[in-house]
PDB file of C-alpha atoms in Angstrom:
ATOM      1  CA  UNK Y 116       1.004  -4.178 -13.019  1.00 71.00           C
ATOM      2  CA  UNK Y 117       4.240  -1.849 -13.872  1.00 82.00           C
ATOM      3  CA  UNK Y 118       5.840  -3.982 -11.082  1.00 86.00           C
ATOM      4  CA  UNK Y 119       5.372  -6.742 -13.338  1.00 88.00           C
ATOM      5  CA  UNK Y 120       6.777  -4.977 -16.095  1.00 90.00           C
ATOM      6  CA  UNK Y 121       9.765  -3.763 -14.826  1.00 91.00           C
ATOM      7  CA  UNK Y 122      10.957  -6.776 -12.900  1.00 91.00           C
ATOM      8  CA  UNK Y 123      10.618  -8.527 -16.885  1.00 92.00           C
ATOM      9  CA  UNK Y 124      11.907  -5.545 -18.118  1.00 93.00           C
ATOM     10  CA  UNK Y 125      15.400  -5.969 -15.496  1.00 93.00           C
ATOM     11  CA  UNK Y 126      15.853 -10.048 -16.843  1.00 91.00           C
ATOM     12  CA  UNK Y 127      14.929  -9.382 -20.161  1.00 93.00           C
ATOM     13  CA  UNK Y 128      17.332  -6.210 -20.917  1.00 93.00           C
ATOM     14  CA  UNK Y 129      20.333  -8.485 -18.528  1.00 92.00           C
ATOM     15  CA  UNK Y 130      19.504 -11.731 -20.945  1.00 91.00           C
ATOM     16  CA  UNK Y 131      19.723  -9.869 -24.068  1.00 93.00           C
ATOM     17  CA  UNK Y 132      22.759  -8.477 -23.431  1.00 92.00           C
ATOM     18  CA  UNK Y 133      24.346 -10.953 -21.904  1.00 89.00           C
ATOM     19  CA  UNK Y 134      23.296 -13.331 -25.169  1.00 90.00           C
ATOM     20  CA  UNK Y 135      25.095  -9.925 -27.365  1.00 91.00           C
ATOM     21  CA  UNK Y 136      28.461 -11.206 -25.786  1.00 86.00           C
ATOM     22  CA  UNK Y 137      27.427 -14.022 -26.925  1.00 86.00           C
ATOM     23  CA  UNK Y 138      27.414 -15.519 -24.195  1.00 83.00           C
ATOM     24  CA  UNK Y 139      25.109 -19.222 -23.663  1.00 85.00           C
ATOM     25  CA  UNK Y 140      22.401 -18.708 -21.147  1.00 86.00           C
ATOM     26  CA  UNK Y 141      22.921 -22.193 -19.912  1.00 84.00           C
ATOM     27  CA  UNK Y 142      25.349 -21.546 -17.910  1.00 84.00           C
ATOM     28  CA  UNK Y 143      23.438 -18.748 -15.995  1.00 86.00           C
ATOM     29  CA  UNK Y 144      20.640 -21.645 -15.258  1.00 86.00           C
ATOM     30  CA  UNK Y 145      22.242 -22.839 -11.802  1.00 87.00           C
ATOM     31  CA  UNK Y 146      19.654 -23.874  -9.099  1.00 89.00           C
ATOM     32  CA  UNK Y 147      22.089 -25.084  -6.554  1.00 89.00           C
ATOM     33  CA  UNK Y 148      23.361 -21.559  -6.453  1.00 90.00           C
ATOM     34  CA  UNK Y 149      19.661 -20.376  -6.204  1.00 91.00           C
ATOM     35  CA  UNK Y 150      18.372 -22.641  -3.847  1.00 93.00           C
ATOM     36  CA  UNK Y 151      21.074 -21.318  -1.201  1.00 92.00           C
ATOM     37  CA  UNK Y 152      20.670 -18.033  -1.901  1.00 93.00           C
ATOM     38  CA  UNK Y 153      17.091 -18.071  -1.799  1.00 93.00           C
ATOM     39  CA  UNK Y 154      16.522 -20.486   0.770  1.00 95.00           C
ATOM     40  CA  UNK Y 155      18.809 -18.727   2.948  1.00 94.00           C
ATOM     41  CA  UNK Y 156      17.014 -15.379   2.580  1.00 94.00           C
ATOM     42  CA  UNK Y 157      13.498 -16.595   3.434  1.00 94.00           C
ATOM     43  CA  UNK Y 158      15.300 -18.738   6.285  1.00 95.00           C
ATOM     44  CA  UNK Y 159      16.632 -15.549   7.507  1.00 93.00           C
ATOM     45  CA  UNK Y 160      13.306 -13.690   6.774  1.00 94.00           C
ATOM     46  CA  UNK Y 161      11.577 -16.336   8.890  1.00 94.00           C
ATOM     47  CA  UNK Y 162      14.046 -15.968  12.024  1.00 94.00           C
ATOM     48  CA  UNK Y 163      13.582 -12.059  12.134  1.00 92.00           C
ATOM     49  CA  UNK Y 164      10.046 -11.813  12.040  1.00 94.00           C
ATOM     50  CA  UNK Y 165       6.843 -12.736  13.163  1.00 94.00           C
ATOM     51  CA  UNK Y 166       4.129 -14.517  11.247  1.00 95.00           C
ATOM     52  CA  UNK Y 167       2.327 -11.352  11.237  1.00 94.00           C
ATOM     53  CA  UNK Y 168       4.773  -9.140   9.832  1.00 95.00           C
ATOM     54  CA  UNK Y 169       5.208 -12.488   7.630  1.00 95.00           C
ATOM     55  CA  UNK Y 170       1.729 -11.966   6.605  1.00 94.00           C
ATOM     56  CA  UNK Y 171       1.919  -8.302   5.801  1.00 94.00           C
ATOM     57  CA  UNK Y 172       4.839  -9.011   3.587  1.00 95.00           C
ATOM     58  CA  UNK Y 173       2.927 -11.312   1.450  1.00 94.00           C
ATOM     59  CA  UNK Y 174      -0.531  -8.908   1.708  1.00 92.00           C
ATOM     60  CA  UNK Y 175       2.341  -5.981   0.970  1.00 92.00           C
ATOM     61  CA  UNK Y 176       3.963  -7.906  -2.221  1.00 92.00           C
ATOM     62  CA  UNK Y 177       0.484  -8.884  -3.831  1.00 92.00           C
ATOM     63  CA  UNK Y 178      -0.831  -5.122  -3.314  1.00 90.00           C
ATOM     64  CA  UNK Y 179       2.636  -3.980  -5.160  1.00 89.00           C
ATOM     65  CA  UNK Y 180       2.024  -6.260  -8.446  1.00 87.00           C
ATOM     66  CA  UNK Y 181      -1.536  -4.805  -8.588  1.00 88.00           C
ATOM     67  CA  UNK Y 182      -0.420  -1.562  -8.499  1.00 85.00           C
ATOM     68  CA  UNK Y 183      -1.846   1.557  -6.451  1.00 89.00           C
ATOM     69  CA  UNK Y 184      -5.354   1.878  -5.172  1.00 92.00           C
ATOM     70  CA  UNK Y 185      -5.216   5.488  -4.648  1.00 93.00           C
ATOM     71  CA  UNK Y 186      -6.360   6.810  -7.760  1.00 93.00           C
ATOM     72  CA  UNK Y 187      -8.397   9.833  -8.614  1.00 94.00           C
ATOM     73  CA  UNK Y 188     -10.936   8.240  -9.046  1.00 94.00           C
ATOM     74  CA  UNK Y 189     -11.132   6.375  -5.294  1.00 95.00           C
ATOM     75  CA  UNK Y 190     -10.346   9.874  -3.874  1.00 96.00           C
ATOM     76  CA  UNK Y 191     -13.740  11.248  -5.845  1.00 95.00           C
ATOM     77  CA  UNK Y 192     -15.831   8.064  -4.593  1.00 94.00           C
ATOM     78  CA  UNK Y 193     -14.498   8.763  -1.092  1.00 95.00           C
ATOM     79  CA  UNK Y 194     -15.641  12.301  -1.194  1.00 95.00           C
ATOM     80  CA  UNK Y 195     -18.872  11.438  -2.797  1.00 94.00           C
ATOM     81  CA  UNK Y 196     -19.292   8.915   0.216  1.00 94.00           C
ATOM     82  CA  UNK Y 197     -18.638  11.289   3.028  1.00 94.00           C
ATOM     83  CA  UNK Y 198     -20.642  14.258   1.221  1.00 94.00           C
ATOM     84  CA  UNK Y 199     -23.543  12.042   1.607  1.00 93.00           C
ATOM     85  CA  UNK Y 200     -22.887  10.396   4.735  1.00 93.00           C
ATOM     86  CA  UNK Y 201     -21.977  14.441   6.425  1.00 93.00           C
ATOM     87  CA  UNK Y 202     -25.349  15.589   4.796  1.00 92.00           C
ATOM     88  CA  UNK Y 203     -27.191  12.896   6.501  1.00 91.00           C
ATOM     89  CA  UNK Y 204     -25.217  14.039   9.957  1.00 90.00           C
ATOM     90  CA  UNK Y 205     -26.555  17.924   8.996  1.00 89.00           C
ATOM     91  CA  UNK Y 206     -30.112  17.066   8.128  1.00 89.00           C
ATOM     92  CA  UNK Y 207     -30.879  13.915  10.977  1.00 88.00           C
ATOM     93  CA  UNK Y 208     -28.249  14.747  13.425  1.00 85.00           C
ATOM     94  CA  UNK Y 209     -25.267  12.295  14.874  1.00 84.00           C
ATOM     95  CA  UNK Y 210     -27.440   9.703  16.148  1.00 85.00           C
ATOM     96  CA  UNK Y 211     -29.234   9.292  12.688  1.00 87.00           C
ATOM     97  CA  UNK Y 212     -26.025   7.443  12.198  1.00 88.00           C
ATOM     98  CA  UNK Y 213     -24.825   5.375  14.588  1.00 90.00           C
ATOM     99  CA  UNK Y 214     -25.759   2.122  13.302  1.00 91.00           C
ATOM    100  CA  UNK Y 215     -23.906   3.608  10.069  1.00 90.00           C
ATOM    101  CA  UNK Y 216     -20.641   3.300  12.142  1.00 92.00           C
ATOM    102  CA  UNK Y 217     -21.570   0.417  14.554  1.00 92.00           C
ATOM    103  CA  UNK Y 218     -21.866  -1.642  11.430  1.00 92.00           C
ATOM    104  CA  UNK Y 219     -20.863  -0.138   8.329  1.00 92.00           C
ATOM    105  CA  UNK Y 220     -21.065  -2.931   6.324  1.00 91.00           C
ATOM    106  CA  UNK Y 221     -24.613  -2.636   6.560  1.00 91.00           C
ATOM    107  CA  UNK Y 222     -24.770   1.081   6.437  1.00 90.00           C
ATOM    108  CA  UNK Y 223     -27.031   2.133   3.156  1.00 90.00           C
ATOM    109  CA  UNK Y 224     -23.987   4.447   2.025  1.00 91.00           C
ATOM    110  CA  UNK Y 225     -20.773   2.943   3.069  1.00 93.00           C
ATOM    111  CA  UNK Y 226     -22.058  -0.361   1.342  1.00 91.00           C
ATOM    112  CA  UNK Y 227     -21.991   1.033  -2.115  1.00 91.00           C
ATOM    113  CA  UNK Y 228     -18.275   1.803  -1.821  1.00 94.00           C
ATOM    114  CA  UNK Y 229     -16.937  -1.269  -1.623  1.00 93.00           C
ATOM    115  CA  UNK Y 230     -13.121  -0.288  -1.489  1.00 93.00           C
ATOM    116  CA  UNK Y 231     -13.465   1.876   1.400  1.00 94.00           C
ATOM    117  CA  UNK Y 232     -15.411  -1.237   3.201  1.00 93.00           C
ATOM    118  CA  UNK Y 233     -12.543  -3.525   2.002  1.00 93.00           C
ATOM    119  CA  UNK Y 234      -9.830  -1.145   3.405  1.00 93.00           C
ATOM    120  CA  UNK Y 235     -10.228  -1.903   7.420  1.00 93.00           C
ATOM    121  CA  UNK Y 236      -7.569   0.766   8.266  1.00 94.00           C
ATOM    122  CA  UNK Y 237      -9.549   3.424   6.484  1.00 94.00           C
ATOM    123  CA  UNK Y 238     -13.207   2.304   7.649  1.00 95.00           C
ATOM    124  CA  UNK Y 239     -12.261   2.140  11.075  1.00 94.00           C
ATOM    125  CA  UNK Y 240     -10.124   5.346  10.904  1.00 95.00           C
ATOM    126  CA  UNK Y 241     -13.682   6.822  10.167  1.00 94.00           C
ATOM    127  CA  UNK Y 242     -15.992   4.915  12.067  1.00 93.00           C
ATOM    128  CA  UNK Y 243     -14.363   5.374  15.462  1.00 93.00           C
ATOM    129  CA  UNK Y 244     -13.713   8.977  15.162  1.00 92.00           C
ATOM    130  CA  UNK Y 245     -17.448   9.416  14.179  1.00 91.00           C
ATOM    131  CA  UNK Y 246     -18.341   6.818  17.356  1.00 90.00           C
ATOM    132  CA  UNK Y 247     -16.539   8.850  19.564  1.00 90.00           C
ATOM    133  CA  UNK Y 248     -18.297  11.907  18.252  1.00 89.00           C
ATOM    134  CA  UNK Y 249     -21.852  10.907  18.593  1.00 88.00           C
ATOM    135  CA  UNK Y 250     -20.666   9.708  22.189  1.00 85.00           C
ATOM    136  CA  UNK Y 251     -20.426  13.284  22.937  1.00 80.00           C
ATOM    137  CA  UNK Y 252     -18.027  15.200  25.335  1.00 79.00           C
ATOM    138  CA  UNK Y 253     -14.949  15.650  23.021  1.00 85.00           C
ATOM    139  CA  UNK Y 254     -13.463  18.745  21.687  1.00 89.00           C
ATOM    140  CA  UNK Y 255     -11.735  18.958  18.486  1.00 89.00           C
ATOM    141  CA  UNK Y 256      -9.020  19.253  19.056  1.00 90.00           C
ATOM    142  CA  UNK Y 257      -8.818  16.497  21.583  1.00 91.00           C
ATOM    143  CA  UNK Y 258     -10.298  14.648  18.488  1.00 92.00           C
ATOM    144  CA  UNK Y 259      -7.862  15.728  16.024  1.00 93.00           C
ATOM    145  CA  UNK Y 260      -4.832  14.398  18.529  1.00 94.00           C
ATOM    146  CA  UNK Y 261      -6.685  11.167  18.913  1.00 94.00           C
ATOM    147  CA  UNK Y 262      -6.952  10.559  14.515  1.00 95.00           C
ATOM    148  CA  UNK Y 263      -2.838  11.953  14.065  1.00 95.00           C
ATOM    149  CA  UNK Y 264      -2.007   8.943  17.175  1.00 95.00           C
ATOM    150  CA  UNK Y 265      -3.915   6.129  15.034  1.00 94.00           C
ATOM    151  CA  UNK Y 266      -2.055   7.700  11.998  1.00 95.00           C
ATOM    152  CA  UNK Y 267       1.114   7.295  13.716  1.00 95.00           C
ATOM    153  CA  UNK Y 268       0.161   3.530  15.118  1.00 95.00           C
ATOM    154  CA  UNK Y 269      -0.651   2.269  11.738  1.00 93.00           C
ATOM    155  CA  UNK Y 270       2.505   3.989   9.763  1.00 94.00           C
ATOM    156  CA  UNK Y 271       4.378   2.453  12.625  1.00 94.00           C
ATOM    157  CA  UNK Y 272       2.636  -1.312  10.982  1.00 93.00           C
ATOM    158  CA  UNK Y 273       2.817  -0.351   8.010  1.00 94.00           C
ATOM    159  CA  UNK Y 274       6.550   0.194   7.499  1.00 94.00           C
ATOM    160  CA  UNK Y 275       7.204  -2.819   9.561  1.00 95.00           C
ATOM    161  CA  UNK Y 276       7.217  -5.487   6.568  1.00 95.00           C
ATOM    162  CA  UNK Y 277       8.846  -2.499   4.465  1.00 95.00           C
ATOM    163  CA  UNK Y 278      11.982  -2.413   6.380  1.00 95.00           C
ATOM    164  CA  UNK Y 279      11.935  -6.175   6.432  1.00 95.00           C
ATOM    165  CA  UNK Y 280      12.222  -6.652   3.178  1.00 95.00           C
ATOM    166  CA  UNK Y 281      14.744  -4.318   2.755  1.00 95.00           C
ATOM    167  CA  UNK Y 282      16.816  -6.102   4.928  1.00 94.00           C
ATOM    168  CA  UNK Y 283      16.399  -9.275   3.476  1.00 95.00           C
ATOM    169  CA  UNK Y 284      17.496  -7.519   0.393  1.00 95.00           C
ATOM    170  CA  UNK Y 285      20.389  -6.049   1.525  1.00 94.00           C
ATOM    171  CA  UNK Y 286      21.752  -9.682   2.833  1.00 94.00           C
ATOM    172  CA  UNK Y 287      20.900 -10.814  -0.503  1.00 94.00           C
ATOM    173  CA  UNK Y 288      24.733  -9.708  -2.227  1.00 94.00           C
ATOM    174  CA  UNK Y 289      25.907 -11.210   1.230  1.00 94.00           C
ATOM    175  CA  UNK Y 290      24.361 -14.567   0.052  1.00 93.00           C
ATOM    176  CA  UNK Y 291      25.199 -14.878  -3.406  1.00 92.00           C
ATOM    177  CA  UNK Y 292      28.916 -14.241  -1.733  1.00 92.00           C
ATOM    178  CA  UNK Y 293      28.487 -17.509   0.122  1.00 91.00           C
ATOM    179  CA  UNK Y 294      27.093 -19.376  -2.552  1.00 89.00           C
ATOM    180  CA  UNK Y 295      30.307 -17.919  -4.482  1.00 90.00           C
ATOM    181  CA  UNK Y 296      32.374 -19.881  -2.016  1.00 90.00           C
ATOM    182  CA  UNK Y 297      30.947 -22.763  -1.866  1.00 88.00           C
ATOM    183  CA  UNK Y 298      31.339 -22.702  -5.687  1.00 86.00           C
ATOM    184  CA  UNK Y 299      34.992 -22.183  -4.682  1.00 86.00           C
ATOM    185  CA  UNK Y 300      35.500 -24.611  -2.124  1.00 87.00           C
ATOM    186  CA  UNK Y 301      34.058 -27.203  -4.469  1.00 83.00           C
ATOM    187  CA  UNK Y 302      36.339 -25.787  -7.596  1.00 84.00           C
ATOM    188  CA  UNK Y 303      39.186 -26.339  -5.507  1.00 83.00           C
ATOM    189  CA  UNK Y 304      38.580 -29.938  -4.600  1.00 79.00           C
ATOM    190  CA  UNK Y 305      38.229 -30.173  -8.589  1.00 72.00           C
ATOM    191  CA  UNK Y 306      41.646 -28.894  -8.978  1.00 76.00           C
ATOM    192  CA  UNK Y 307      43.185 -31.982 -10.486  1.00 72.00           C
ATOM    193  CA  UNK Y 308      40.402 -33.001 -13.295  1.00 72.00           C
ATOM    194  CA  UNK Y 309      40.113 -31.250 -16.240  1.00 80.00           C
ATOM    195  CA  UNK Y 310      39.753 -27.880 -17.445  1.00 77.00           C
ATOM    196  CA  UNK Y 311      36.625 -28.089 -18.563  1.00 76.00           C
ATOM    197  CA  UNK Y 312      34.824 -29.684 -15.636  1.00 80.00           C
ATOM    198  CA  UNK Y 313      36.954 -26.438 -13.233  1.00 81.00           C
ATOM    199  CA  UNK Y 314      35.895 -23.925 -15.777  1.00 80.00           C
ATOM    200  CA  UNK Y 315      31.974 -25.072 -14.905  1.00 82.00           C
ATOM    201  CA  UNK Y 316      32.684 -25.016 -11.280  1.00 80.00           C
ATOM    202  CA  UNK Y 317      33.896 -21.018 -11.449  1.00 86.00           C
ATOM    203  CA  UNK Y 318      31.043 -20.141 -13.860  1.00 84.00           C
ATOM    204  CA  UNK Y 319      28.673 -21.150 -11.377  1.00 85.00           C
ATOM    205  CA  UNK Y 320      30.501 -19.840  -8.653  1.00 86.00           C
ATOM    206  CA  UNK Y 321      31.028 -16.324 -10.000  1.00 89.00           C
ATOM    207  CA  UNK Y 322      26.628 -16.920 -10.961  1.00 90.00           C
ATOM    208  CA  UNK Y 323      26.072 -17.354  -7.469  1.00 89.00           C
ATOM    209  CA  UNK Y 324      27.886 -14.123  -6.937  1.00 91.00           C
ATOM    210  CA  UNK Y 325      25.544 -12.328  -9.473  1.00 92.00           C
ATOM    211  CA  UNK Y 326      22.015 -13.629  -8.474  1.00 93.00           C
ATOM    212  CA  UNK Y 327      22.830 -12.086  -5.372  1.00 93.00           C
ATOM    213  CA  UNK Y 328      23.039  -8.981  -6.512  1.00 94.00           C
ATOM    214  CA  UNK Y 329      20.422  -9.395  -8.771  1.00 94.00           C
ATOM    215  CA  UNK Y 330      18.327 -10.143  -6.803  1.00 94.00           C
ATOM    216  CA  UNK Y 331      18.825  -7.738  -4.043  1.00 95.00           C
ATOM    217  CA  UNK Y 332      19.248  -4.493  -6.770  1.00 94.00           C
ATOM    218  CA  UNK Y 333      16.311  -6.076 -10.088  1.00 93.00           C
ATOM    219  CA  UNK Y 334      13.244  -7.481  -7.919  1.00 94.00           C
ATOM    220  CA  UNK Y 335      13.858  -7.600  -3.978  1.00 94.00           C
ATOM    221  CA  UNK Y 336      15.149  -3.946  -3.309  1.00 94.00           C
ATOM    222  CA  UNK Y 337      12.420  -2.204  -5.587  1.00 94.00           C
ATOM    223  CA  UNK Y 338       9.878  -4.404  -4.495  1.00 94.00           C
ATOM    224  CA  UNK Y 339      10.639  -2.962  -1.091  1.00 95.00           C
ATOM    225  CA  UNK Y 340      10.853   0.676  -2.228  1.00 95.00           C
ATOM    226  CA  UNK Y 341       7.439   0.066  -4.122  1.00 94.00           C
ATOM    227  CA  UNK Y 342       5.618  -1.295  -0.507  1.00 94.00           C
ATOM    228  CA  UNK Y 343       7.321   1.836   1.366  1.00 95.00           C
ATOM    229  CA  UNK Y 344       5.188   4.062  -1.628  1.00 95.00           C
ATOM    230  CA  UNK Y 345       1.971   2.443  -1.206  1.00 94.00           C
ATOM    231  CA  UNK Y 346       2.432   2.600   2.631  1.00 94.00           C
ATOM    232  CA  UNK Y 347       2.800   6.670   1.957  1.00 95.00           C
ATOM    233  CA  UNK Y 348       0.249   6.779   0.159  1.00 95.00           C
ATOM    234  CA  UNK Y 349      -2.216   5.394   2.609  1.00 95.00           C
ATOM    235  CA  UNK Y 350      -1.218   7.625   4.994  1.00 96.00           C
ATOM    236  CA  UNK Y 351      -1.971  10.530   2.661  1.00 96.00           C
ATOM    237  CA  UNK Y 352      -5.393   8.871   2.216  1.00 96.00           C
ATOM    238  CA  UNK Y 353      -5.705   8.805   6.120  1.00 96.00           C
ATOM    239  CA  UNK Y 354      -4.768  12.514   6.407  1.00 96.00           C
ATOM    240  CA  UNK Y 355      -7.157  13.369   3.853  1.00 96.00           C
ATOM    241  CA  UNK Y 356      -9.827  11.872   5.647  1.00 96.00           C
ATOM    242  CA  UNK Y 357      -8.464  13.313   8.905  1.00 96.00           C
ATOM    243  CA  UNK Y 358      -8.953  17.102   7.647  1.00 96.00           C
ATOM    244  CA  UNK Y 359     -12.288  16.514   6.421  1.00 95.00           C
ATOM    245  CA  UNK Y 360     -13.397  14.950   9.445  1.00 94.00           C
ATOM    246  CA  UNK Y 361     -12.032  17.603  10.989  1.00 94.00           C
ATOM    247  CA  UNK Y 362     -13.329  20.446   9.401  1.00 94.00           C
ATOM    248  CA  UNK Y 363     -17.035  18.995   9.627  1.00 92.00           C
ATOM    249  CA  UNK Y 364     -16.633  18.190  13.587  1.00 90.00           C
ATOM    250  CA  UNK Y 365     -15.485  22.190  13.865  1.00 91.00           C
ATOM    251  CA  UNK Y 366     -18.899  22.946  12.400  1.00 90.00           C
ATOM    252  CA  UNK Y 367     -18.219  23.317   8.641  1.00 92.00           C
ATOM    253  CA  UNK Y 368     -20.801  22.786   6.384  1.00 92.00           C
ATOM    254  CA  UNK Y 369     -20.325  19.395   4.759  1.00 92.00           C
ATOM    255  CA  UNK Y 370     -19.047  21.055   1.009  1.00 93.00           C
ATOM    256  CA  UNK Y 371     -16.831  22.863   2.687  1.00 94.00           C
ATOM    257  CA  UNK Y 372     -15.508  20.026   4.625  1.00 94.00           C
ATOM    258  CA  UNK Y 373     -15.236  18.398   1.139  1.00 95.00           C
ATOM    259  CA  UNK Y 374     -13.406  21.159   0.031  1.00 94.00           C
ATOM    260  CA  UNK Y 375     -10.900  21.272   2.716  1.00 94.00           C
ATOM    261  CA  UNK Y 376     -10.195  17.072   1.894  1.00 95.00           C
ATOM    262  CA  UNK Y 377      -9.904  17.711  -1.780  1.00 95.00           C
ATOM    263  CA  UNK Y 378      -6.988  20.267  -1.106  1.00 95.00           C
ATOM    264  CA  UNK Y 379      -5.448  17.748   0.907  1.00 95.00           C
ATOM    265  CA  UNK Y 380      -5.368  14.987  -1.841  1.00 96.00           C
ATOM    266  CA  UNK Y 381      -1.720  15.047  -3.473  1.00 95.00           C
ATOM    267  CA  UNK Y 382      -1.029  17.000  -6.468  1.00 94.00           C
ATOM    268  CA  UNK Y 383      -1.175  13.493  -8.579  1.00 92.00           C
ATOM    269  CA  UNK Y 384      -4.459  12.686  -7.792  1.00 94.00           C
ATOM    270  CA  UNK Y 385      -6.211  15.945  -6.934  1.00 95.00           C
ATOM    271  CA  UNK Y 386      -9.602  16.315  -8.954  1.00 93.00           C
ATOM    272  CA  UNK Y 387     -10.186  19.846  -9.469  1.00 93.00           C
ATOM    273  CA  UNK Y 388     -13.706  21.706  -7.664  1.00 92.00           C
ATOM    274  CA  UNK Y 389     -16.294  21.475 -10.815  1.00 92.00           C
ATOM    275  CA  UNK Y 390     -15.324  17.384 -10.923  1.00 92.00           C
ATOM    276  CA  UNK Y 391     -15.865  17.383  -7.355  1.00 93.00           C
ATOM    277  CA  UNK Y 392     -18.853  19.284  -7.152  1.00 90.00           C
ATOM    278  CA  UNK Y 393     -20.578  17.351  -9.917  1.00 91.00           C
ATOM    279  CA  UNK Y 394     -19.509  13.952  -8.581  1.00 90.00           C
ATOM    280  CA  UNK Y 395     -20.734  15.049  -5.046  1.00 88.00           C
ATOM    281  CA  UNK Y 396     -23.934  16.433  -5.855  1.00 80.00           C
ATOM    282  CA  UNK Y 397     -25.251  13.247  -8.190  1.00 76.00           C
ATOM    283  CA  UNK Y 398     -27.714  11.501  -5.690  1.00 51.00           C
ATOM    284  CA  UNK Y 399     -26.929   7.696  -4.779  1.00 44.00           C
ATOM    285  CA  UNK Y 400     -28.770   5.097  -5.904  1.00 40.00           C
ATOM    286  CA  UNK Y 401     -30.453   4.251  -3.380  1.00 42.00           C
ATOM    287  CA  UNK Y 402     -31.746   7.527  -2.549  1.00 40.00           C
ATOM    288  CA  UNK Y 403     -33.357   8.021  -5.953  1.00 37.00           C
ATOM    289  CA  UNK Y 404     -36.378   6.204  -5.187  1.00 40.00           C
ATOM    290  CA  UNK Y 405     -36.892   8.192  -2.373  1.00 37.00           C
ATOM    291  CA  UNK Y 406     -36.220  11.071  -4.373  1.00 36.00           C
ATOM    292  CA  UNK Y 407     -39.007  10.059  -6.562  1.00 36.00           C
ATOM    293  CA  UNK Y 408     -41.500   9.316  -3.982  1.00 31.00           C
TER     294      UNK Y 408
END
């Protein structure tokens, strides 16, 4: 949503100044200029890539307009969900749960959360280390290298359409330069007609010049930076969920595992112990009936 904002925010404060010089705005409207610049960029976006880097662009842009997912809130429900989910481990044993993480979308805990369902990375991040678990036969540590090497494998993805993007915004300036000549080339075949007509020609070649920029330094470029955040911030989800499965598969009790992941949540979104503990400790829905039985 703040995406949203400041990309309006860039145009509106570059219009309103621009109109203080008074300046007319028509003669920033030029969509020759912006069909080669623009066309250009997604035609060199398109040679560079793959359709599935392609695809994680678009998935990448969408998730930056809507803004983060990793509130404090998700980091409480995600505790909540593995405080219930490690008590079940403590109280039925491993293979109480394997059809929990065979098919989790049927599992009677994971399917109340459904943004940890919804985020595949995360779900199978949890439901193969726990698979490989109740398998049997694995130490911890030998556990703990195989969670940091899918860590690695899916920051290695994830920064993929990141440093795409970038790129296309750094040829962006590059672009606008070419539509600038263009503008030129055509100016100087206008050389002998009148002033006027020449003096529209080098406004929208110097415009081609600054949508470039624009582009690459108001929307592109921070768009970028604001996919490279979200990508961090998934990882720091990942590692969260890496400690606590960690600490539970060393034989901690499954607070204390909870614990352990709550000190591992960034400053920004850390809840402190008594919102923890109270959040933890409130029984599911579906167990109340039992509960009342």
């Amino acid at each position: 949503m703040f995406a949203i904002v400041g990309i309006v925010l860039v145009f509106a404060a570059i219009i309103a100044g621009f109109l203080m010089e008074k300046g007319h705005i028509a003669v920033l409207l030029q969509p020759a200029e912006l069909l080669i610049i623009v066309g250009a960029a997604a035609g060199t976006l398109l040679v560079a890539n793959p359709v599935r880097i392609l695809k994680a662009i678009a998935g990448g842009l969408v998730a930056s307009l809507k803004g983060s997912p990793f509130t404090r809130q998700r980091y409480l429900n995600t505790l909540k969900m593995l405080y219930q989910f490690l008590n079940k481990v403590r109280k039925e044993g491993l293979l109480a749960v394997e059809m929990d993480v065979e098919k989790p979308a049927e599992s009677a805990i994971f399917k109340n959360y459904p943004e940890f369902l919804n985020d595949h990375h995360a779900r199978d991040f949890v439901c193969d280390t726990l698979r490989t678990a109740i398998t049997g036969g694995v130490e911890p540590f030998d556990m703990d290298q195989m969670m940091e090497l899918d860590m690695e494998v899916h920051h290695h993805e994830a920064v993929q359409p990141v440093d795409a993007l970038t790129t296309v915004a750094d040829s962006l300036p590059g672009l606008g330069i070419v539509a600038a000549v263009l503008g030129v080339v055509i100016t100087m075949g206008a050389l002998g007609g009148p002033p006027e007509e020449i003096g529209k020609h080098v406004a929208a070649a110097l415009v081609g010049t600054f949508l470039g920029i624009l582009l690459c330094y108001g929307v592109v470029g921070p768009l970028a930076a604001n996919m490279r955040k979200l990508a961090e911030e998934h990882d720091e989800y990942l590692h969260v969920l890496r400690v606590l499965l960690l600490a539970f598969l060393k034989g901690s009790a499954p607070m204390i595992a909870i614990e352990l992941g709550r000190r591992a949540i960034p400053a920004y979104a850390r809840p402190s112990f008594d919102e923890m503990e109270k959040t933890c400790k409130n029984k599911a829905p579906e167990q109340a009936p039992a509960a009342a039985a």
